[in-house]
Amino acid sequence: MNALALPVVLPLLAAFLVRPASLVSSGLARWLGPLVLLLCGAMLVDIALLADGQPVSANIGGFAPPLGIVFYADSMALLFAIAVPLFALLLWPREGMREGGDRVSALMLLLVGSGTGMALSGDLFNLYVFYELLAVASFGLVAASGTARAWAATVRYLLISGFGSVLALIGVALIYTQTGTLNLAQLSEFAPERLANPLGLAAFACLLIGFGVKAELFPVNAWVPEVYATAPKRVSALLAGVVSKLAILVVLRLILLVFDLPEARQLLLVLGLIGLVSGELAAWRARDLPRMLAFSSIGQLGLLFMAMSIPGELGLIAALAVALHHLLMKPALFLLAERWSGGLENLAGAGRKAPLAAGLFTLFALSLLGVPPLPGFWAKLVLLLGLGQQDAVLAQAAIFGVLLMAVVEAHYLFRLVGLLYAKTAHDATPHHRGDLAVASLLGLVLLASMPLLPTLAEGLGWMAHQASDVAAYRAAILDSTIPGVAP
Amino acid sequence: MTMNPPDLITILIVGGIGLVAIGAVGMAVSRHLLRLVLALALAEAGVNLLLVLAGYRWDAVAPILTGAAVTRPMVDPVPQALVLTAIVIGVGVQALAVALMIRVREAYGTLDIRELKTRVEQDICGAAGIAPPESANAPGGSQPYPVPVTTSRESA
């Protein structure tokens, strides 16, 4: 019945079965995780195909919302929900991490279960719980690399994240005192009346900064460089690529359903712009590839927050385009950084030794910059068009900021590409075949999306149209009298 | 002296906000990791108190359904469930933080965040094979590193 709940429940269950399974047979423990992820991915795709673009909702335990817990899946939620097991499968820890291998598997499964739950959840209470689960799983994954620097980075990450959860809880408490509900559908009903005031705005700011910790939002992103430099690169790829997008999805839902206020959008624009400028400038000064990628990730997510500040469906399309582009790009770049983690100057000539890796890096660098035929260009173009529609001085300044930072980005990326192809003898160890295969796959997806752009744009438009239809969201959740109307 | 319930609520709300404020200030000014964790715990306690107050009624009974008819209004159970969850999560996260701190202390011999910051920076730079920022070997000037493309071409 509640087919929608299975992709959340199964990984959570499997996470605690990995350890017992390893006592029975080590092969079973090793394959349990990937198999469960494959099953979850297939189930989500199946739900998406059955739903045929229509939103699906499921009431957990047969209690009807607003009292019961509800899962809601429209195209946007399903897209992100499918990305979680898919990318976890692509970035599954390699055999190299034999020590504590089943512990890492369990944490990965926990991350997938809570991440999928976050994408599908329809009330703030559950979002908070899944968010905390996701946070704890990611602390464990970062610390699992077993180096002292990773532990120190994790403590810092944990403290900032804990501060974020306190803020998020304050936001939840403020909303609850104002409306008496935490169900997003019901909140969307009460919001224009009870949350369109300074108190509601304060609640939004608290929730934004609270959930923004994972999305590398400006004031709470001090953990990013240390964690990405010390964590295993596959974990960094997962955190930067997928986990950040889940936090973004929560903020998107909040701004679409509950806080559709101009002040809230202004806050997003300002914080995004500061994130973009500070991230790109820091990336320009970075002296090793992992931290350069970490800072550039802050910049890219700043761009994403700016896209979310654009009102209407155009803003949503821009946000989805930037988010999907970043989702493809960052994991691949981190995989390439696995063998190139030394200082930048040590990379001179590395591209001649590893032509495929260097070629992929150049491709991703070009798309990240937004060089015309590549998808990155269209993502940035939609963003600039959306910003250009507004008359506010702030939006004009933001356009200037985006263009200026593109120059900075071009400088440090081309400097690195030039360095990779320098005529110097280089004795780096070649990339691991699995890493290269995944990076090539993501590169191929990027290239394949070019001829499909019109279809993709149509799809994104439809998704944005569906996601911004608040009345339909309410109807799908509150009017379903039969418990568990899953396909 | 007896106190009216509304006054008590005001005191409790002020207390909750005060705990959050003490925790936030503690997180901003502390240099020792354990103090930071304790400050976080204080802030969490404050938020939990605020959350309980969000749904509390003085004239109501505990929200437990026993099958017998309920004659009096019940306290809103949602914030209480949320607070229970938050307390459990908070305890788990703090335990994890302390466990990690023991490892950090064993590895670096300090829990002072500024010292740790430089030690970790040195460690990361060392692992990446680049000179730490404040060392004499670091490249000077505003350029992050001089790119020796031309010289390396000559040497190649």
XYZ file of C-alpha atoms in Angstrom:
643
model
C 0.000 0.000 0.000
C 2.362 2.707 1.207
C 4.848 2.091 -1.595
C 6.159 5.618 -1.160
C 7.450 4.827 2.332
C 9.507 1.795 1.289
C 12.449 3.687 -0.283
C 12.848 5.436 3.097
C 12.223 2.457 5.351
C 14.281 -0.161 3.500
C 17.668 1.625 3.661
C 17.070 2.523 7.320
C 16.298 -1.123 8.083
C 19.194 -2.416 5.989
C 21.588 -0.016 7.739
C 21.128 -1.949 10.961
C 21.251 -5.332 9.215
C 24.678 -4.796 7.667
C 26.506 -5.640 10.874
C 24.586 -8.890 11.608
C 24.894 -9.820 7.940
C 28.673 -9.482 8.123
C 28.705 -12.128 10.869
C 26.976 -14.545 8.504
C 29.003 -13.828 5.394
C 31.231 -10.923 4.390
C 29.991 -11.087 0.805
C 26.398 -10.655 1.915
C 27.330 -7.583 3.990
C 29.223 -6.094 1.075
C 26.427 -6.529 -1.441
C 23.498 -5.774 0.864
C 23.934 -1.994 0.634
C 24.233 -1.646 -3.151
C 21.374 -4.102 -3.685
C 19.046 -2.200 -1.360
C 19.972 1.070 -3.071
C 19.319 -0.452 -6.480
C 15.938 -1.686 -5.269
C 15.063 1.733 -3.803
C 16.092 3.520 -6.986
C 13.997 1.108 -9.067
C 11.008 1.551 -6.763
C 11.201 5.327 -6.978
C 11.479 5.207 -10.776
C 8.511 2.840 -10.811
C 6.479 5.253 -8.683
C 7.464 8.102 -10.995
C 6.358 6.106 -14.062
C 3.074 4.996 -12.476
C 2.303 8.503 -11.229
C 2.848 9.815 -14.765
C 3.622 13.354 -13.649
C 0.768 13.549 -11.160
C 1.619 14.160 -7.491
C 1.333 11.139 -5.216
C 0.901 11.205 -1.467
C 0.944 8.558 1.227
C -0.294 8.720 4.800
C 1.920 6.778 7.146
C 0.119 4.374 9.477
C -3.284 5.247 8.085
C -3.621 8.538 9.974
C -4.955 11.219 7.672
C -3.131 14.577 7.571
C -2.918 17.131 9.085
C -2.720 14.919 12.181
C -0.884 12.060 10.501
C 2.523 11.998 8.893
C 2.416 12.480 5.163
C 4.815 11.776 2.301
C 4.286 13.825 -0.824
C 5.937 13.187 -4.173
C 5.508 15.495 -7.129
C 7.954 15.437 -10.050
C 10.390 17.743 -8.250
C 10.474 15.642 -5.066
C 10.800 12.420 -7.067
C 13.676 13.847 -9.098
C 15.683 14.610 -5.948
C 14.546 11.404 -4.243
C 15.796 9.313 -7.179
C 19.087 11.224 -7.189
C 19.829 10.140 -3.601
C 20.106 6.333 -4.068
C 21.462 6.789 -7.587
C 24.381 8.974 -6.567
C 24.996 6.948 -3.418
C 25.333 3.911 -5.674
C 27.698 5.719 -8.052
C 29.754 7.064 -5.149
C 29.620 3.884 -3.047
C 32.845 3.621 -0.989
C 35.475 1.611 -2.789
C 37.002 -1.637 -1.617
C 39.990 0.407 -0.493
C 38.139 1.307 2.694
C 38.142 -2.279 3.893
C 38.640 -1.368 7.522
C 35.263 -0.736 9.091
C 33.737 -1.384 5.665
C 30.378 -2.490 7.027
C 30.210 0.536 9.321
C 30.668 2.799 6.308
C 28.005 0.824 4.418
C 25.594 1.242 7.314
C 26.224 4.994 7.416
C 25.723 5.260 3.649
C 22.386 3.442 3.934
C 21.377 5.709 6.812
C 22.257 8.721 4.670
C 20.185 7.431 1.759
C 17.157 6.566 3.895
C 17.097 9.915 5.665
C 17.909 11.797 2.463
C 15.025 10.202 0.573
C 12.789 10.892 3.555
C 13.814 14.528 3.461
C 12.919 14.780 -0.230
C 9.470 13.243 0.282
C 8.467 14.546 3.703
C 5.408 16.769 3.911
C 5.742 18.280 7.363
C 8.341 20.268 9.241
C 8.563 17.865 12.169
C 9.635 14.989 9.934
C 11.895 17.201 7.890
C 13.714 18.134 11.090
C 14.096 14.495 12.186
C 15.332 13.303 8.779
C 17.659 16.299 8.605
C 19.256 15.354 11.921
C 19.605 11.724 10.826
C 21.242 12.879 7.619
C 23.581 15.114 9.612
C 24.649 12.320 11.965
C 25.229 9.942 9.037
C 27.387 12.532 7.300
C 29.423 13.199 10.487
C 30.121 9.486 10.661
C 31.122 9.271 7.000
C 33.530 12.209 7.298
C 35.087 10.838 10.487
C 35.336 7.333 8.985
C 38.419 8.300 6.999
C 40.209 7.730 10.302
C 42.700 10.605 10.240
C 43.094 13.061 13.091
C 42.433 16.010 10.781
C 39.158 14.432 9.685
C 38.092 14.070 13.344
C 38.920 17.695 14.065
C 37.033 18.787 10.939
C 34.062 16.648 11.977
C 33.911 18.234 15.438
C 33.739 21.661 13.825
C 31.136 20.470 11.321
C 29.137 18.951 14.180
C 29.184 22.123 16.262
C 28.106 24.353 13.365
C 25.461 21.836 12.381
C 24.241 21.646 15.993
C 23.948 25.414 16.113
C 21.986 25.192 12.862
C 19.559 22.677 14.348
C 18.986 24.939 17.357
C 18.092 27.742 14.949
C 15.849 25.445 12.896
C 14.052 24.352 16.070
C 13.515 27.993 17.056
C 11.988 28.497 13.604
C 9.736 25.478 14.104
C 8.679 26.736 17.550
C 7.874 30.197 16.150
C 5.786 28.691 13.356
C 3.971 26.423 15.774
C 3.044 29.246 18.142
C 1.694 31.254 15.210
C -0.233 28.554 13.357
C -0.587 25.480 15.575
C 0.463 23.110 12.815
C 3.622 21.824 11.181
C 2.022 20.212 8.136
C 3.282 22.106 5.088
C -0.058 21.887 3.266
C -1.917 23.345 6.228
C 0.811 25.923 6.781
C 0.376 27.110 3.192
C -3.256 27.769 4.056
C -2.494 29.758 7.225
C 0.684 31.486 6.049
C -0.719 34.544 4.230
C -2.706 35.438 7.333
C -0.447 34.463 10.222
C 3.110 34.280 8.925
C 3.319 37.326 6.651
C 4.694 39.421 9.509
C 8.069 40.115 11.164
C 7.695 37.042 13.364
C 7.077 34.839 10.333
C 10.090 36.373 8.627
C 12.219 35.648 11.701
C 10.991 32.042 11.574
C 12.001 31.843 7.910
C 15.443 33.274 8.636
C 15.959 30.732 11.433
C 14.866 27.811 9.244
C 16.905 29.076 6.288
C 20.126 29.335 8.285
C 19.361 26.108 10.144
C 18.859 24.017 7.014
C 21.398 26.174 5.166
C 24.272 24.582 7.101
C 24.073 21.580 4.785
C 23.571 23.803 1.736
C 26.765 25.752 2.480
C 24.833 28.978 2.989
C 26.994 32.009 3.747
C 27.133 32.544 7.518
C 27.216 28.840 8.390
C 29.644 27.387 5.854
C 32.925 27.576 7.790
C 33.026 23.767 7.966
C 33.088 23.289 4.178
C 36.789 23.620 3.216
C 38.150 21.536 6.108
C 35.584 18.768 5.715
C 35.955 18.473 1.939
C 39.741 18.522 2.220
C 39.870 15.801 4.884
C 36.942 13.507 4.062
C 37.288 10.696 1.525
C 36.656 12.279 -1.875
C 33.600 10.112 -2.519
C 32.049 11.386 0.707
C 32.883 14.989 -0.241
C 31.264 14.340 -3.607
C 28.135 13.027 -1.930
C 27.946 15.919 0.551
C 28.541 18.635 -2.044
C 26.451 17.007 -4.752
C 23.448 15.390 -3.133
C 23.140 16.361 0.541
C 23.348 20.083 -0.228
C 20.540 19.704 -2.797
C 18.242 18.119 -0.219
C 18.622 21.156 2.031
C 17.966 23.313 -1.027
C 14.786 21.344 -1.737
C 13.537 22.058 1.797
C 14.181 25.783 1.397
C 12.467 25.695 -2.020
C 9.377 24.055 -0.518
C 9.312 26.550 2.338
C 9.521 29.541 0.036
C 6.977 28.135 -2.423
C 4.379 27.014 0.088
C 4.810 29.024 3.244
C 7.051 32.069 2.978
C 6.212 33.612 -0.368
C 7.342 37.031 0.867
C 9.464 39.621 -0.964
C 11.600 40.137 2.150
C 12.346 36.409 2.329
C 13.466 36.464 -1.309
C 15.652 39.488 -0.627
C 17.327 37.626 2.218
C 18.030 34.707 -0.141
C 19.477 37.067 -2.747
C 21.779 38.867 -0.290
C 23.061 35.706 1.418
C 23.482 34.001 -1.973
C 25.439 36.942 -3.379
C 27.767 37.068 -0.360
C 28.241 33.290 -0.646
C 29.027 33.581 -4.350
C 31.551 36.398 -3.964
C 33.299 34.991 -0.876
C 33.347 31.442 -2.268
C 34.793 32.360 -5.651
C 37.407 34.717 -4.197
C 38.494 32.046 -1.700
C 38.633 29.460 -4.499
C 40.861 31.837 -6.437
C 43.282 31.933 -3.510
C 43.143 28.192 -2.761
C 46.393 26.288 -3.140
C 45.139 22.723 -3.436
C 42.460 21.198 -5.641
C 40.078 19.786 -2.973
C 39.795 23.122 -1.211
C 39.499 24.984 -4.481
C 36.551 22.732 -5.321
C 35.105 23.232 -1.830
C 35.193 27.023 -2.115
C 33.878 26.953 -5.671
C 31.038 24.764 -4.379
C 30.150 27.510 -1.879
C 30.129 29.940 -4.792
C 27.933 27.701 -6.952
C 25.444 27.186 -4.147
C 25.405 30.950 -3.608
C 24.340 31.168 -7.242
C 21.609 28.641 -6.480
C 20.289 30.709 -3.569
C 20.239 33.731 -5.873
C 18.214 31.719 -8.390
C 15.719 30.830 -5.666
C 15.239 34.507 -4.899
C 13.647 35.088 -8.319
C 9.867 35.083 -7.920
C 7.554 32.939 -10.018
C 8.108 29.890 -12.159
C 11.126 31.386 -13.936
C 12.995 31.488 -10.629
C 12.108 27.887 -9.923
C 13.274 26.825 -13.389
C 16.542 28.691 -12.874
C 17.012 27.117 -9.444
C 16.317 23.600 -10.757
C 18.653 24.100 -13.718
C 21.515 25.383 -11.532
C 20.870 22.625 -8.967
C 20.875 19.799 -11.543
C 23.992 21.197 -13.195
C 25.804 21.352 -9.861
C 24.527 17.869 -8.966
C 26.245 16.429 -12.060
C 29.331 18.572 -11.867
C 30.633 18.520 -8.315
C 30.706 14.742 -7.684
C 32.627 14.253 -10.941
C 35.142 16.981 -10.067
C 35.716 15.531 -6.587
C 36.285 12.085 -8.110
C 38.928 13.583 -10.405
C 40.495 15.333 -7.388
C 41.027 11.972 -5.673
C 44.464 11.513 -7.244
C 45.181 15.207 -7.709
C 44.841 16.228 -4.064
C 48.343 17.664 -3.708
C 49.203 21.324 -4.145
C 48.124 22.913 -7.398
C 51.694 23.520 -8.564
C 52.362 19.782 -8.246
C 49.746 19.174 -10.928
C 51.867 20.682 -13.700
C 51.840 18.235 -16.555
C 49.457 15.826 -14.836
C 47.066 16.084 -17.779
C 49.585 14.595 -20.167
C 49.823 11.503 -18.000
C 46.051 11.172 -17.656
C 44.482 12.552 -20.842
C 40.965 11.295 -20.124
C 40.883 12.780 -16.623
C 42.289 16.096 -17.843
C 39.838 16.160 -20.751
C 36.921 15.556 -18.401
C 38.204 18.219 -16.029
C 38.403 20.722 -18.892
C 34.867 19.835 -19.996
C 33.495 20.326 -16.475
C 35.471 23.546 -16.024
C 33.995 24.938 -19.253
C 30.448 24.002 -18.252
C 30.963 25.387 -14.736
C 31.994 28.683 -16.291
C 29.019 28.667 -18.641
C 30.680 28.463 -22.044
C 27.830 28.526 -24.582
C 26.863 25.156 -25.956
C 27.297 23.428 -22.594
C 24.355 23.123 -20.161
C 26.077 25.365 -17.598
C 25.600 28.293 -19.971
C 21.826 27.820 -20.167
C 21.553 27.481 -16.399
C 23.388 30.767 -15.890
C 21.449 32.426 -18.705
C 18.068 31.607 -17.147
C 19.363 32.915 -13.828
C 20.567 36.191 -15.366
C 17.299 36.599 -17.309
C 15.330 36.122 -14.107
C 17.450 38.641 -12.231
C 17.215 41.046 -15.159
C 13.413 41.038 -14.981
C 13.505 42.735 -11.605
C 13.927 46.491 -11.259
C 15.457 46.461 -7.799
C 18.966 47.870 -7.463
C 19.897 44.741 -5.554
C 19.047 42.518 -8.534
C 21.143 44.717 -10.840
C 24.036 44.499 -8.394
C 23.551 40.733 -8.312
C 23.844 40.524 -12.119
C 27.055 42.519 -11.933
C 28.296 40.200 -9.171
C 27.520 37.057 -11.167
C 29.342 38.351 -14.243
C 32.340 39.588 -12.249
C 32.635 36.296 -10.407
C 32.479 34.439 -13.726
C 35.705 36.255 -14.632
C 37.332 35.217 -11.351
C 36.122 31.649 -11.890
C 37.502 31.676 -15.435
C 40.871 32.843 -14.144
C 41.385 30.115 -11.583
C 39.886 27.314 -13.672
C 41.863 28.156 -16.820
C 45.016 28.600 -14.743
C 44.527 25.029 -13.537
C 43.671 23.676 -16.990
C 46.811 25.360 -18.346
C 48.804 23.805 -15.532
C 47.394 20.350 -16.271
C 48.589 20.565 -19.857
C 51.980 22.143 -19.045
C 54.912 20.416 -20.716
C 56.394 19.047 -17.509
C 57.222 15.501 -16.599
C 54.719 14.313 -14.017
C 54.841 11.142 -11.982
C 51.357 11.021 -10.470
C 49.649 7.730 -9.808
C 46.907 7.194 -12.392
C 43.262 7.600 -11.419
C 41.384 4.648 -10.105
C 39.380 3.026 -12.889
C 36.092 3.190 -10.954
C 36.520 6.917 -10.261
C 37.264 7.613 -13.922
C 34.311 5.514 -15.071
C 31.852 7.403 -12.857
C 33.321 10.775 -13.842
C 33.122 9.800 -17.538
C 29.532 8.687 -17.084
C 28.620 12.056 -15.562
C 30.524 13.791 -18.365
C 28.580 11.784 -20.947
C 25.284 12.708 -19.280
C 26.373 16.345 -19.469
C 27.198 16.052 -23.179
C 24.061 14.026 -23.944
C 21.892 16.679 -22.323
C 23.013 19.235 -24.932
C 20.937 17.959 -27.877
C 18.086 17.210 -25.458
C 17.993 20.725 -24.049
C 14.572 21.691 -25.492
C 12.997 18.571 -23.961
C 14.821 19.164 -20.692
C 13.708 22.775 -20.584
C 10.120 21.668 -21.183
C 10.432 19.104 -18.404
C 11.844 21.650 -15.977
C 9.085 24.071 -16.921
C 6.447 21.441 -16.199
C 8.122 20.543 -12.931
C 8.263 24.176 -11.859
C 4.643 24.689 -12.874
C 3.554 21.702 -10.803
C 5.680 22.591 -7.786
C 4.461 26.174 -7.634
C 0.794 25.164 -7.741
C 0.081 25.572 -4.030
C -3.632 24.791 -4.315
C -2.886 21.448 -5.955
C -0.368 20.619 -3.223
C -2.980 21.320 -0.563
C -5.647 19.357 -2.397
C -3.379 16.346 -2.906
C -2.572 16.131 0.793
C -5.592 17.379 2.682
C -8.392 16.078 0.460
C -7.209 12.501 0.297
C -9.697 10.863 2.626
C -8.560 7.313 1.926
C -5.468 6.550 3.972
C -2.458 5.580 1.939
C -3.392 6.577 -1.582
C -0.104 5.399 -2.965
C -0.104 3.830 -6.412
C 3.373 34.260 47.814
C 1.431 32.580 45.020
C 2.090 33.324 41.423
C -0.479 33.587 38.672
C 0.035 31.056 35.880
C 0.446 33.727 33.173
C 3.318 35.283 35.115
C 4.920 31.890 35.410
C 4.618 31.413 31.654
C 6.302 34.757 31.057
C 9.113 33.763 33.397
C 9.505 30.426 31.636
C 9.532 32.029 28.188
C 12.113 34.579 29.313
C 14.086 31.727 30.828
C 13.985 29.767 27.579
C 15.093 32.743 25.523
C 17.766 33.466 28.122
C 19.134 29.916 27.890
C 19.292 30.188 24.108
C 21.059 33.541 24.405
C 23.581 32.209 26.948
C 24.236 29.234 24.681
C 24.647 31.422 21.594
C 27.027 33.824 23.350
C 28.913 30.847 24.770
C 29.332 29.410 21.282
C 30.530 32.757 19.998
C 33.175 33.467 22.661
C 34.376 30.061 23.898
C 37.740 28.751 22.793
C 37.633 25.337 24.407
C 35.787 22.598 22.518
C 34.126 21.185 25.631
C 32.759 24.630 26.503
C 31.395 24.899 22.970
C 29.571 21.586 23.357
C 28.194 22.669 26.732
C 27.040 25.978 25.251
C 25.291 24.046 22.488
C 23.597 21.844 25.101
C 22.374 24.955 26.959
C 20.960 26.475 23.785
C 19.230 23.197 22.953
C 17.698 23.053 26.428
C 16.387 26.597 25.951
C 14.800 25.751 22.607
C 13.234 22.610 24.040
C 11.716 24.646 26.852
C 10.320 27.140 24.328
C 8.877 24.317 22.249
C 7.117 22.734 25.229
C 5.672 26.118 26.146
C 4.376 26.547 22.575
C 1.699 23.917 23.209
C 1.261 23.934 26.970
C -2.014 24.623 28.783
C -2.232 24.968 32.543
C -5.806 23.721 32.837
C -5.278 20.582 30.781
C -4.315 16.975 31.422
C -1.598 14.828 29.905
C -2.507 13.691 26.366
C -2.861 9.988 27.079
C -5.883 8.164 25.660
C -6.939 5.383 28.019
C -10.294 4.530 26.510
C -12.191 6.299 29.279
C -14.019 9.464 28.317
C -11.851 12.549 28.650
C -13.656 15.323 30.423
C -10.936 17.951 30.505
C -8.949 19.485 27.616
C -5.615 17.870 26.827
C -2.195 19.393 26.381
C -1.149 19.574 22.728
C 1.006 16.456 22.211
C 2.782 17.565 19.019
C 5.388 19.888 20.624
C 5.994 17.323 23.355
C 6.705 14.611 20.783
C 8.959 17.032 18.919
C 10.838 17.929 22.104
C 11.291 14.274 23.041
C 12.795 13.644 19.615
C 14.965 16.738 19.877
C 16.268 15.718 23.313
C 17.195 12.235 22.090
C 18.898 13.616 18.977
C 20.706 16.217 21.095
C 22.062 13.587 23.494
C 23.259 11.432 20.608
C 24.979 14.292 18.843
C 26.652 15.492 22.059
C 27.902 11.995 22.808
C 29.333 11.797 19.306
C 30.956 15.207 19.767
C 32.617 14.179 23.029
C 33.802 10.874 21.535
C 35.374 12.737 18.612
C 36.907 15.264 21.007
C 38.694 12.452 22.861
C 40.215 11.318 19.563
C 41.185 14.891 18.674
C 42.759 15.427 22.080
C 44.732 12.193 21.738
C 45.974 13.204 18.295
C 46.766 16.894 18.776
C 47.083 17.204 22.561
C 44.842 20.262 22.734
C 41.187 21.225 22.620
C 41.716 24.942 22.108
C 39.999 25.787 18.825
C 42.544 28.359 17.665
C 45.473 26.044 18.262
C 43.535 23.224 16.645
C 42.784 25.366 13.620
C 46.461 25.986 12.909
C 47.391 22.370 13.662
C 44.704 21.049 11.298
C 45.704 23.568 8.631
C 49.338 22.416 8.909
C 48.180 18.810 8.806
C 46.044 19.328 5.697
C 48.814 21.253 3.942
C 51.325 18.594 4.945
C 49.121 15.845 3.531
C 48.666 17.832 0.318
C 52.414 18.428 0.065
C 52.238 22.213 0.180
C 53.829 24.613 2.613
C 51.543 25.816 5.417
C 50.455 29.439 5.029
C 52.496 30.980 7.818
C 55.718 29.085 7.178
C 58.827 30.656 5.760
C 58.534 28.394 2.727
C 55.138 29.785 1.734
C 55.150 31.820 -1.459
C 54.994 35.520 -0.696
C 53.022 38.284 -2.344
C 49.386 38.507 -3.244
C 49.489 35.666 -5.766
C 48.516 32.423 -4.092
C 51.323 30.644 -5.831
C 53.664 31.613 -8.638
C 52.977 29.437 -11.647
C 56.326 28.260 -12.966
C 55.004 27.397 -16.421
C 57.748 29.103 -18.424
C 60.590 27.912 -16.227
C 59.285 24.384 -16.120
C 59.007 24.387 -19.895
C 62.673 25.308 -20.098
C 63.638 22.602 -17.680
C 61.620 19.952 -19.468
